[in-house]
CSV table of C-alpha atoms and ligand atoms in Angstrom, one decimal:
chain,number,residue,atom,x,y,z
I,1,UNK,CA,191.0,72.6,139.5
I,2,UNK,CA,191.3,70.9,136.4
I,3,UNK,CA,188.6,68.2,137.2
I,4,UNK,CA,186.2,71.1,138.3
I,5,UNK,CA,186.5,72.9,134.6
I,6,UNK,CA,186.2,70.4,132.8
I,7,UNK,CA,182.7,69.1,134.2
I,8,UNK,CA,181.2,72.7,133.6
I,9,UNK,CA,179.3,72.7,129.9
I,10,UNK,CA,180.1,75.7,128.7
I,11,UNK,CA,177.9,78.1,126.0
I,12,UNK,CA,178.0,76.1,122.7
I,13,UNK,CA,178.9,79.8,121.2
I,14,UNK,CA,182.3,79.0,122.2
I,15,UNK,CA,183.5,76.4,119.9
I,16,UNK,CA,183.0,78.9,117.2
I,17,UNK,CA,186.5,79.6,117.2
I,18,UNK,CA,188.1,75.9,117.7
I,19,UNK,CA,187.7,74.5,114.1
I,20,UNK,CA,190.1,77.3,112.7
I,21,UNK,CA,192.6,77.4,116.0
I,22,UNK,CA,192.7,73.6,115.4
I,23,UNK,CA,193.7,74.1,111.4
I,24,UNK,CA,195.8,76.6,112.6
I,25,UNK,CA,197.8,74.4,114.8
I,26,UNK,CA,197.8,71.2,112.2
I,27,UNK,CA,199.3,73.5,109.9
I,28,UNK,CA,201.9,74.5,112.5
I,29,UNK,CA,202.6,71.1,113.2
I,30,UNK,CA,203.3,70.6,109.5
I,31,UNK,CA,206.5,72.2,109.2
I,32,UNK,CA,206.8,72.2,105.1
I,33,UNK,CA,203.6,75.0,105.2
I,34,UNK,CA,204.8,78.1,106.4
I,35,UNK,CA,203.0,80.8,107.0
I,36,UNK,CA,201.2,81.6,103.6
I,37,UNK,CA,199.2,78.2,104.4
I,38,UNK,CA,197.7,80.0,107.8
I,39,UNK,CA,197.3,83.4,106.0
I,40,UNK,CA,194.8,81.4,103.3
I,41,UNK,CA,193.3,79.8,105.7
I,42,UNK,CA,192.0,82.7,107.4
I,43,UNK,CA,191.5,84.8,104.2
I,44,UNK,CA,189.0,82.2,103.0
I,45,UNK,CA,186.7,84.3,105.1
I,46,UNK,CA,186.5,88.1,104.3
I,47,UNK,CA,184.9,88.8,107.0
I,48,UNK,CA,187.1,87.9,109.4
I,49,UNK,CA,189.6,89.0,107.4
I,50,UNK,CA,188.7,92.3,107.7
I,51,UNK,CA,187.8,92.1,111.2
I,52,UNK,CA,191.1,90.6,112.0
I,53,UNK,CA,193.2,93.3,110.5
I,54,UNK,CA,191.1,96.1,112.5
I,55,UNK,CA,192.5,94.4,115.3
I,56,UNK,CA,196.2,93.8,113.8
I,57,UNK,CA,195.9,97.6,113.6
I,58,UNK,CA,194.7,98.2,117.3
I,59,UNK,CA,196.2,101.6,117.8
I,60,UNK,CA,198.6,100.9,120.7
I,61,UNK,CA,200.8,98.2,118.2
I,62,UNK,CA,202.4,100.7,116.9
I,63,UNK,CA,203.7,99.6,113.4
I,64,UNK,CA,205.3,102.0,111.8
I,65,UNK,CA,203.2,100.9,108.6
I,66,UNK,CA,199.6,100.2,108.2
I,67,UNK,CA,198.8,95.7,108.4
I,68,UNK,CA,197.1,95.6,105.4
I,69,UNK,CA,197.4,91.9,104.7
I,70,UNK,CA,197.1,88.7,107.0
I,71,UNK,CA,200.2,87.6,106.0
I,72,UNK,CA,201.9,90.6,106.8
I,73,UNK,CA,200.2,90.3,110.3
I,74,UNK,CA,201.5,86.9,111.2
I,75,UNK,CA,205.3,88.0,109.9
I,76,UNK,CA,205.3,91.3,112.6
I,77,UNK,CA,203.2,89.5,115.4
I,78,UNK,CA,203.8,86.0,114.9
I,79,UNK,CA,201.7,82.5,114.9
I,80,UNK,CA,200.3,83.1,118.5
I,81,UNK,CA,199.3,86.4,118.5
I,82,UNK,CA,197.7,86.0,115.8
I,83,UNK,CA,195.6,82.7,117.3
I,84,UNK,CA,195.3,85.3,119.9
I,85,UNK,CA,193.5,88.1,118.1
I,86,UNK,CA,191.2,85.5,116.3
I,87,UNK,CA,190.3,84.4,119.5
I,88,UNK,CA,189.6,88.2,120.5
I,89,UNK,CA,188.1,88.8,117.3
I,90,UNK,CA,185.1,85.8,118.3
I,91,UNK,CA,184.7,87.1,121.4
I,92,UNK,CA,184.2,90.6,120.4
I,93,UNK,CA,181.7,88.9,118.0
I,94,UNK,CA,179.8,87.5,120.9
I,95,UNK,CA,179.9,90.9,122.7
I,96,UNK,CA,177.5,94.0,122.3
I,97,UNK,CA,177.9,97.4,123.3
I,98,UNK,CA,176.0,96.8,126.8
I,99,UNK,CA,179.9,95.3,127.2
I,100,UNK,CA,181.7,98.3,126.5
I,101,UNK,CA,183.2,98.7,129.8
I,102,UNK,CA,184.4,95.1,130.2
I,103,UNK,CA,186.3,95.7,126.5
I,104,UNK,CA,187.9,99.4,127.6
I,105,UNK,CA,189.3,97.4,130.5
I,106,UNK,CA,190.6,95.0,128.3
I,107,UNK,CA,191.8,97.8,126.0
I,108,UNK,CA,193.4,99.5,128.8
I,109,UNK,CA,195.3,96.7,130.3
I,110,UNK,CA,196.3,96.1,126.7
I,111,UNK,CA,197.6,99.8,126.2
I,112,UNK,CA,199.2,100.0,130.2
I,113,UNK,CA,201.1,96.4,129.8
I,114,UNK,CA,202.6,97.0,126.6
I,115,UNK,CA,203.9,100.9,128.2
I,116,UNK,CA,204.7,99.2,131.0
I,117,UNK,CA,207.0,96.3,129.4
I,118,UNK,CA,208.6,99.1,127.1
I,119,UNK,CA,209.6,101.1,129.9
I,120,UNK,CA,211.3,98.0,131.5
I,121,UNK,CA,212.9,97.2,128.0
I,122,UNK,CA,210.7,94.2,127.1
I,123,UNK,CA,211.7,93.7,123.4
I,124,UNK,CA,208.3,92.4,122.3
I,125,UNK,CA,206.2,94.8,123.7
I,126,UNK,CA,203.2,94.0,121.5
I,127,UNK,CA,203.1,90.8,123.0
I,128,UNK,CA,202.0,92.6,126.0
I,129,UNK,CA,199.2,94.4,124.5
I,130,UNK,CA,197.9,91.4,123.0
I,131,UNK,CA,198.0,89.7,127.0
I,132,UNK,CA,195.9,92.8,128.3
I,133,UNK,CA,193.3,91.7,125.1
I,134,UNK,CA,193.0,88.4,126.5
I,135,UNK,CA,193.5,88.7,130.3
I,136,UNK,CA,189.9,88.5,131.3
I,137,UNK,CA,188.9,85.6,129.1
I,138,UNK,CA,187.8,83.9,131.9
I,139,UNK,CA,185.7,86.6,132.8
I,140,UNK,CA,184.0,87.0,129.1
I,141,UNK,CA,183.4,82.8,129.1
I,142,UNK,CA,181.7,83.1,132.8
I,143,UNK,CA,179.7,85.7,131.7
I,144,UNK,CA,178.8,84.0,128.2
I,145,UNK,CA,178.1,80.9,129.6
I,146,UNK,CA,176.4,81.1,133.3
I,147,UNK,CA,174.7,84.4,132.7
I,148,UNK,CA,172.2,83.5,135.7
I,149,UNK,CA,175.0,83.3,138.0
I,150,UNK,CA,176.9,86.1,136.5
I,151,UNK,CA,174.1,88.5,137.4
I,152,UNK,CA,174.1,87.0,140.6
I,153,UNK,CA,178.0,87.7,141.3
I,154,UNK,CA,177.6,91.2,139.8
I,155,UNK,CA,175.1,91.8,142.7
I,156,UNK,CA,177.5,90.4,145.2
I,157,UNK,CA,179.9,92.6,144.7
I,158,UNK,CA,177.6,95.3,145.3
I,159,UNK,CA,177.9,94.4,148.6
I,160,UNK,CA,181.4,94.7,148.7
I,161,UNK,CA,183.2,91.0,148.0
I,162,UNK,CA,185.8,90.8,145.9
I,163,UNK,CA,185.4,89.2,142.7
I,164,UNK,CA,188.0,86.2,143.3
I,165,UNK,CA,186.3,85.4,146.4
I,166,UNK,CA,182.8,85.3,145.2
I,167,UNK,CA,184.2,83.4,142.1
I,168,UNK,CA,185.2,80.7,144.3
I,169,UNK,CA,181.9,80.4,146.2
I,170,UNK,CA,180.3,79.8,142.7
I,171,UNK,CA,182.2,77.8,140.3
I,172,UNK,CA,185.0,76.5,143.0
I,173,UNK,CA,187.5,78.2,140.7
I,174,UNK,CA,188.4,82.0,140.1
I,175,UNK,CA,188.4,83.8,136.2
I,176,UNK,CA,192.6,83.5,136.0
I,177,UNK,CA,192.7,80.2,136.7
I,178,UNK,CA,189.6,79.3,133.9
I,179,UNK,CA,191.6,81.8,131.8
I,180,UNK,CA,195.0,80.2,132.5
I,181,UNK,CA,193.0,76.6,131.7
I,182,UNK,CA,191.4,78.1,128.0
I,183,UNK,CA,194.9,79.4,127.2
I,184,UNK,CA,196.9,76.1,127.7
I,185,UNK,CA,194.0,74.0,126.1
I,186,UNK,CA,194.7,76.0,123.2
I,187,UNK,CA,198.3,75.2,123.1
I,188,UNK,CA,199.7,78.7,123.9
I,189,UNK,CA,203.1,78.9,126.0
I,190,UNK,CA,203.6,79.3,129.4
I,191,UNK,CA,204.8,82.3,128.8
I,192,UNK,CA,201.1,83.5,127.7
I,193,UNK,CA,199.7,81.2,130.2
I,194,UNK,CA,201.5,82.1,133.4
I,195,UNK,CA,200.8,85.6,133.8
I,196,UNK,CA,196.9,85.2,133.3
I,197,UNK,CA,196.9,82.6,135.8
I,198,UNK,CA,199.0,85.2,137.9
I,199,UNK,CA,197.2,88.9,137.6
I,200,UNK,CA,195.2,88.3,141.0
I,201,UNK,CA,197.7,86.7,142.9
I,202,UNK,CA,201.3,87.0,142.1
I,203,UNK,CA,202.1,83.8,144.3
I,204,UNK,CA,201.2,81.7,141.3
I,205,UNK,CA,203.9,83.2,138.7
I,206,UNK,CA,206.7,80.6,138.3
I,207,UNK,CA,209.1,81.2,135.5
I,208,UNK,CA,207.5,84.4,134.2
I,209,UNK,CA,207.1,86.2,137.8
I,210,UNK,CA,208.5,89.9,135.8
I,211,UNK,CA,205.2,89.3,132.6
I,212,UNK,CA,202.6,88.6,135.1
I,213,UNK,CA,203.9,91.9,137.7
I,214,UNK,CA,203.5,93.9,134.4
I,215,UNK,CA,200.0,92.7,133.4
I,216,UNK,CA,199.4,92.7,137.7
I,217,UNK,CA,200.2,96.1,137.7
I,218,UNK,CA,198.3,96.9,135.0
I,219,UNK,CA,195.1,95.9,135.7
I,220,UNK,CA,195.4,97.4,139.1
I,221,UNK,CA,196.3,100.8,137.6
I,222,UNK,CA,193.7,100.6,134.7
I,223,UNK,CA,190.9,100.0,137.9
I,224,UNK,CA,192.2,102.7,139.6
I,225,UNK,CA,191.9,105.9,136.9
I,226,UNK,CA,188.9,104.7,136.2
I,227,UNK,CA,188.9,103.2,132.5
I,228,UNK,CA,186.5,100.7,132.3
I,229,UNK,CA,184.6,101.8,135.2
I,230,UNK,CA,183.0,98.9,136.3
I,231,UNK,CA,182.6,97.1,140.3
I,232,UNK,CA,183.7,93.8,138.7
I,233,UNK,CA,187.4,95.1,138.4
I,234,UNK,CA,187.4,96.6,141.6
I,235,UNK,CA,190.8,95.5,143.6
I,236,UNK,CA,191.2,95.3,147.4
I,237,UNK,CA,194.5,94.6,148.1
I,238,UNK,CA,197.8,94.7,146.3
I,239,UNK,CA,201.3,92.8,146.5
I,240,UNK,CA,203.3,95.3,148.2
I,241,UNK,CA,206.0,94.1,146.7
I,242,UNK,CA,204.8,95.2,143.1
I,243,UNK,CA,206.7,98.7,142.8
I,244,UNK,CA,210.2,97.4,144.1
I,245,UNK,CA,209.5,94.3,141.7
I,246,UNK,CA,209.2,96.4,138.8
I,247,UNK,CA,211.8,99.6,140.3
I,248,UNK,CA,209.0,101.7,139.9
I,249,UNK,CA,208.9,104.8,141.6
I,250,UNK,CA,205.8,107.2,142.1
I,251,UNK,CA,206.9,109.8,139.6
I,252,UNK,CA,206.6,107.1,137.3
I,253,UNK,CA,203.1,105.8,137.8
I,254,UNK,CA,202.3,109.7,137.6
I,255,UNK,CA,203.6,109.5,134.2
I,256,UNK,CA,201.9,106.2,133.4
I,257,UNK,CA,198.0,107.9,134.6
I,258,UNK,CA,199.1,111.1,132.6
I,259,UNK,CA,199.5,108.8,129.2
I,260,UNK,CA,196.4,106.9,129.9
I,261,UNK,CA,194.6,110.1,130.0
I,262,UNK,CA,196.0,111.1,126.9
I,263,UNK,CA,195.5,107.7,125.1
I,264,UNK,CA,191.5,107.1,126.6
I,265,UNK,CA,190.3,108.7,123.2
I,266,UNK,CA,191.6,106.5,121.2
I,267,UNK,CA,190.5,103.2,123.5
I,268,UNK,CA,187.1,104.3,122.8
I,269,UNK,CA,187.5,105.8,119.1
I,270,UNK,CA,188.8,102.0,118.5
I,271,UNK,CA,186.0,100.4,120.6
I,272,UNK,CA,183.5,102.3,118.7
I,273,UNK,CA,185.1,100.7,115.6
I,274,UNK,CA,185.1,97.2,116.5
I,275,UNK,CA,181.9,97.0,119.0
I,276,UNK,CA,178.4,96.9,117.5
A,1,UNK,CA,198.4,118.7,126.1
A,2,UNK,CA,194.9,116.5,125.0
A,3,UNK,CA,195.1,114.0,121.8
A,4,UNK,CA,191.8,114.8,119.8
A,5,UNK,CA,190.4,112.4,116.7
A,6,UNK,CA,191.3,114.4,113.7
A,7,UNK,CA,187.7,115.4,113.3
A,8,UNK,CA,188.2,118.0,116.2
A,9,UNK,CA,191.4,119.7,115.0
A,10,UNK,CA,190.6,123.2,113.7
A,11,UNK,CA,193.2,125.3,112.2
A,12,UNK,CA,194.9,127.8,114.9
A,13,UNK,CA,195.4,124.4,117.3
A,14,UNK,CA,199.2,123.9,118.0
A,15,UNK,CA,200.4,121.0,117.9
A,16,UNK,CA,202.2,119.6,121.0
A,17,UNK,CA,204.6,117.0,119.2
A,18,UNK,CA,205.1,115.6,115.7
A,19,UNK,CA,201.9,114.3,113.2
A,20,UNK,CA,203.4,111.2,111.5
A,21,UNK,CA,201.3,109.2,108.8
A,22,UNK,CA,200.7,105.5,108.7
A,23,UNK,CA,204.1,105.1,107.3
A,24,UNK,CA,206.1,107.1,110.0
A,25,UNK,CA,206.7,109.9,107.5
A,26,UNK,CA,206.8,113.3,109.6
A,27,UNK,CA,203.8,115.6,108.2
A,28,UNK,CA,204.1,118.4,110.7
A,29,UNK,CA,206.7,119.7,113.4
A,30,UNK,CA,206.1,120.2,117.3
A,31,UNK,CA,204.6,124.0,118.5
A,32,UNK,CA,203.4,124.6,114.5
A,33,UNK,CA,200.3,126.3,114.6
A,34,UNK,CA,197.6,124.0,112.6
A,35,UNK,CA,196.3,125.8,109.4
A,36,UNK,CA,193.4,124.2,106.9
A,37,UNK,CA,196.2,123.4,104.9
A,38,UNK,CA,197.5,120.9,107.3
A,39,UNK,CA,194.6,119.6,108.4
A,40,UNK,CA,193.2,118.9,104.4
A,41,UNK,CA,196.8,116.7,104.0
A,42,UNK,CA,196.4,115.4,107.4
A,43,UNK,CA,192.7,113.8,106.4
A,44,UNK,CA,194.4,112.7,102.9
A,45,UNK,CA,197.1,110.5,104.5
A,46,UNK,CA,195.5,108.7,106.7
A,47,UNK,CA,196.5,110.6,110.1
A,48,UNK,CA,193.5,109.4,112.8
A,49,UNK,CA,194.7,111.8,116.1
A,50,UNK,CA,196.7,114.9,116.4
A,51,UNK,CA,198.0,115.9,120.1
A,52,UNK,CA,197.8,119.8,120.6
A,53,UNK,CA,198.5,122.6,123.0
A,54,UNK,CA,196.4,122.9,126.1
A,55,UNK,CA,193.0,121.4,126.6
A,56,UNK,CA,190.6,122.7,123.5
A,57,UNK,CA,188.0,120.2,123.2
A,58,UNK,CA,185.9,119.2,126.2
A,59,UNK,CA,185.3,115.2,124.9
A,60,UNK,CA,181.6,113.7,126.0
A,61,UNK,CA,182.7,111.3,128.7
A,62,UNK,CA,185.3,113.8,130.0
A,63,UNK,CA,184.6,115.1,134.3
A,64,UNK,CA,185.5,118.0,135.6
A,65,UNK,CA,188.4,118.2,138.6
A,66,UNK,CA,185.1,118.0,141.3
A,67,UNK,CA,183.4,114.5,139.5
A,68,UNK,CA,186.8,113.1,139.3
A,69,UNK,CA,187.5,113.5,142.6
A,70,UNK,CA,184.1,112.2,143.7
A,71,UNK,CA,184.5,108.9,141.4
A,72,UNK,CA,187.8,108.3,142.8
A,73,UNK,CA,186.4,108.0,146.0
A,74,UNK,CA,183.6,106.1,145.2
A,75,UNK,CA,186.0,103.7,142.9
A,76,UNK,CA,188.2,103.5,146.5
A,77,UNK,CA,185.3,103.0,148.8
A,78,UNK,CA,186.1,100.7,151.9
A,79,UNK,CA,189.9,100.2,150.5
A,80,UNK,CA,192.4,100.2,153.3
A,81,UNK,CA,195.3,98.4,152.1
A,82,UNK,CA,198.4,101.2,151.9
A,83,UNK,CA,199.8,100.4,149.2
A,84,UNK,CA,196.4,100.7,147.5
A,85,UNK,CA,195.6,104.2,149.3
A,86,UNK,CA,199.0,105.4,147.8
A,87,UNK,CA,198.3,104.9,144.4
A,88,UNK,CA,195.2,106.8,145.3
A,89,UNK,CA,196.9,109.4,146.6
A,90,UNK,CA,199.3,109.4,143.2
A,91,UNK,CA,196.0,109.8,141.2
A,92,UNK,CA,194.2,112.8,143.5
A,93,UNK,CA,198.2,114.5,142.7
A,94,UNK,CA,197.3,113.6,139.2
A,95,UNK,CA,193.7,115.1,138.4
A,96,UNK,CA,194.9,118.6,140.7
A,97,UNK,CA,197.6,119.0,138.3
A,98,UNK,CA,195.7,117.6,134.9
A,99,UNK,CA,193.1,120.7,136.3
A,100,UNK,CA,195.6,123.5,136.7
A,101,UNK,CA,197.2,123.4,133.3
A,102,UNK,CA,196.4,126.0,130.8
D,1,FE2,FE1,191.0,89.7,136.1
D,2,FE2,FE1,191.4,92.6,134.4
């Protein structure tokens, strides 16, 4: 699988990001700079400064106080979220409105993860919003980079394939898996690798099987009220086994549809904000 | 209940829990009826969305019961797997009732 990624040449839009991840990491290797060194790193560009703490503030975080600084950002969320909203952030950059549906799915997956791992006690909830951001990667870098053959497997799945399947026809390889493959490249844990790799097909979870049921379930659920109405997230099947996995019960979801109706306004008040 | 963007809270809306600020600091109980008062201190600290009472504001992109009923079907077109065509089932339970409250 590997092998097959690594021949593709992918948009050169996407090493935009891989200059400051790279700093990021030297200076995480460096032990003696602390976090203050990555906070000036990034804050040597206002722009994505500002940019970056629209996103630390993403309304489902839910920080009692306002992020106003970068530093404060990486102290409540930490060195790898904060690689992961810079990541976001350049993605978002490369994105246009025509992609606002793809981005409320993200949002959504975000929002339903984190209530999801709250409910079942997960201390670091926002690390589950920050997954839902990311989850589709794969997706964004197919469509970024094949554009021709994106069209093609949007038209596909008119006809009533599921996206995995037509995935594998064209590249040999499925979104997750390229995902799964970006996110380990860039040195993140398998605990924010695995359940990327995982949200089609729970087989693949190893160590993380309970993370990748919660962002499983939450794509699937995100699909099915209709946020981010779009064919390409259309599911098929689902793990049986996904309710009894998570002791869910039916009441439950009920009360997990009737907060994403709530919370829809402020997906797309936030998109709005961060999608020109 | 419905959560509405500040800019469509008018004053006689009730709220339906707490309005915190940015900070956490309680501005305004639960069942308080919204006055320009509120609403004035609400814009000066920062507060982006009030939930209230009942169903008010009739947002853009909002369906009625009928259209959500029909894109459900459509979204669930050809689907046979159970455990999908419960969670569908969970969801039609879920718009009836959305519908029927005051
Ligand atoms: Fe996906
Ligand atoms: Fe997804």
């Amino acid at each position: 699988m590997e092998k097959k990624i690594k021949k593709l040449k992918f948009s050169e839009k996407l090493p935009v990001i891989l200059e400051l991840l790279q700093k990021i990491e030297f200076l995480i290797e460096d032990e003696k700079t602390g976090i203050s060194e990555i906070a000036k790193l990034i804050e040597k560009d206002p722009s994505l400064t500002t940019k970056f703490l629209k996103l630390a503030n993403s309304p489902f975080y839910g920080f009692p106080k306002r992020i106003t600084s970068v530093k404060t950002a990486l102290n409540f969320l930490g060195v790898n979220i904060v690689k992961i909203l810079l990541i976001v952030n350049n993605f978002l950059e490369l994105s246009s409105k025509d992609d606002f549906l793809i981005w409320e799915h993200l949002v959504g997956v975000g929002m339903v993860s984190q209530l999801l791992a709250k409910k079942l006690n997960f201390e670091d909830s926002s690390t589950f919003y920050t997954l839902g951001l990311v989850h589709d990667i794969g997706l964004i870098v197919e469509k970024l980079s094949f554009p021709e053959e994106f069209e093609k497997i949007r038209e596909k799945i008119k006809e009533g394939k599921s996206l995995i399947k037509i995935e594998e026809e064209f590249f040999k390889f499925n979104h997750s898996e390229l995902g799964a493959y970006l996110m380990e490249s860039w040195n993140f844990p398998a605990k924010l690798v695995e359940p990327i790799l995982a949200h089609h097909d729970l087989k693949k979870a190893k160590r993380y099987l309970k993370e990748s049921a919660i962002l499983y379930l939450a794509d699937l659920l995100v699909w099915a009220k209709g946020i981010g109405e779009d064919l390409l997230f259309k599911r098929d099947k689902v793990d049986s086994e996904i309710f009894s996995l998570l002791s869910l019960n039916f009441s439950e979801i009920k009360e997990i549809f009737r907060k994403m109706d709530l919370f829809t306004v402020e997906i797309r008040t936030f998109l709005n904000s961060v999608l020109y | 209940m419905q959560r509405l963007p500040l800019s469509y809270i008018k004053p006689g809306m009730k709220t339906f829990e707490e309005v915190v600020d940015a900070n956490g600091r309680v501005l305004c109980g639960k069942g308080i009826e919204l006055t320009e008062e509120h609403i004035k201190r609400f814009y000066e600290l920062g507060v982006n969305f009030v939930t209230v009472e009942g169903h008010p504001v009739n947002l853009p992109w909002e369906k009625t019961l009928e259209e959500e009923l029909q894109a459900l079907n459509k979204r669930f077109e050809g689907i046979k797997d159970p455990t999908l065509l419960e969670i569908k089932k969970i969801l039609e339970e879920f718009f009836k009732e959305k519908y029927q409250e005051p």
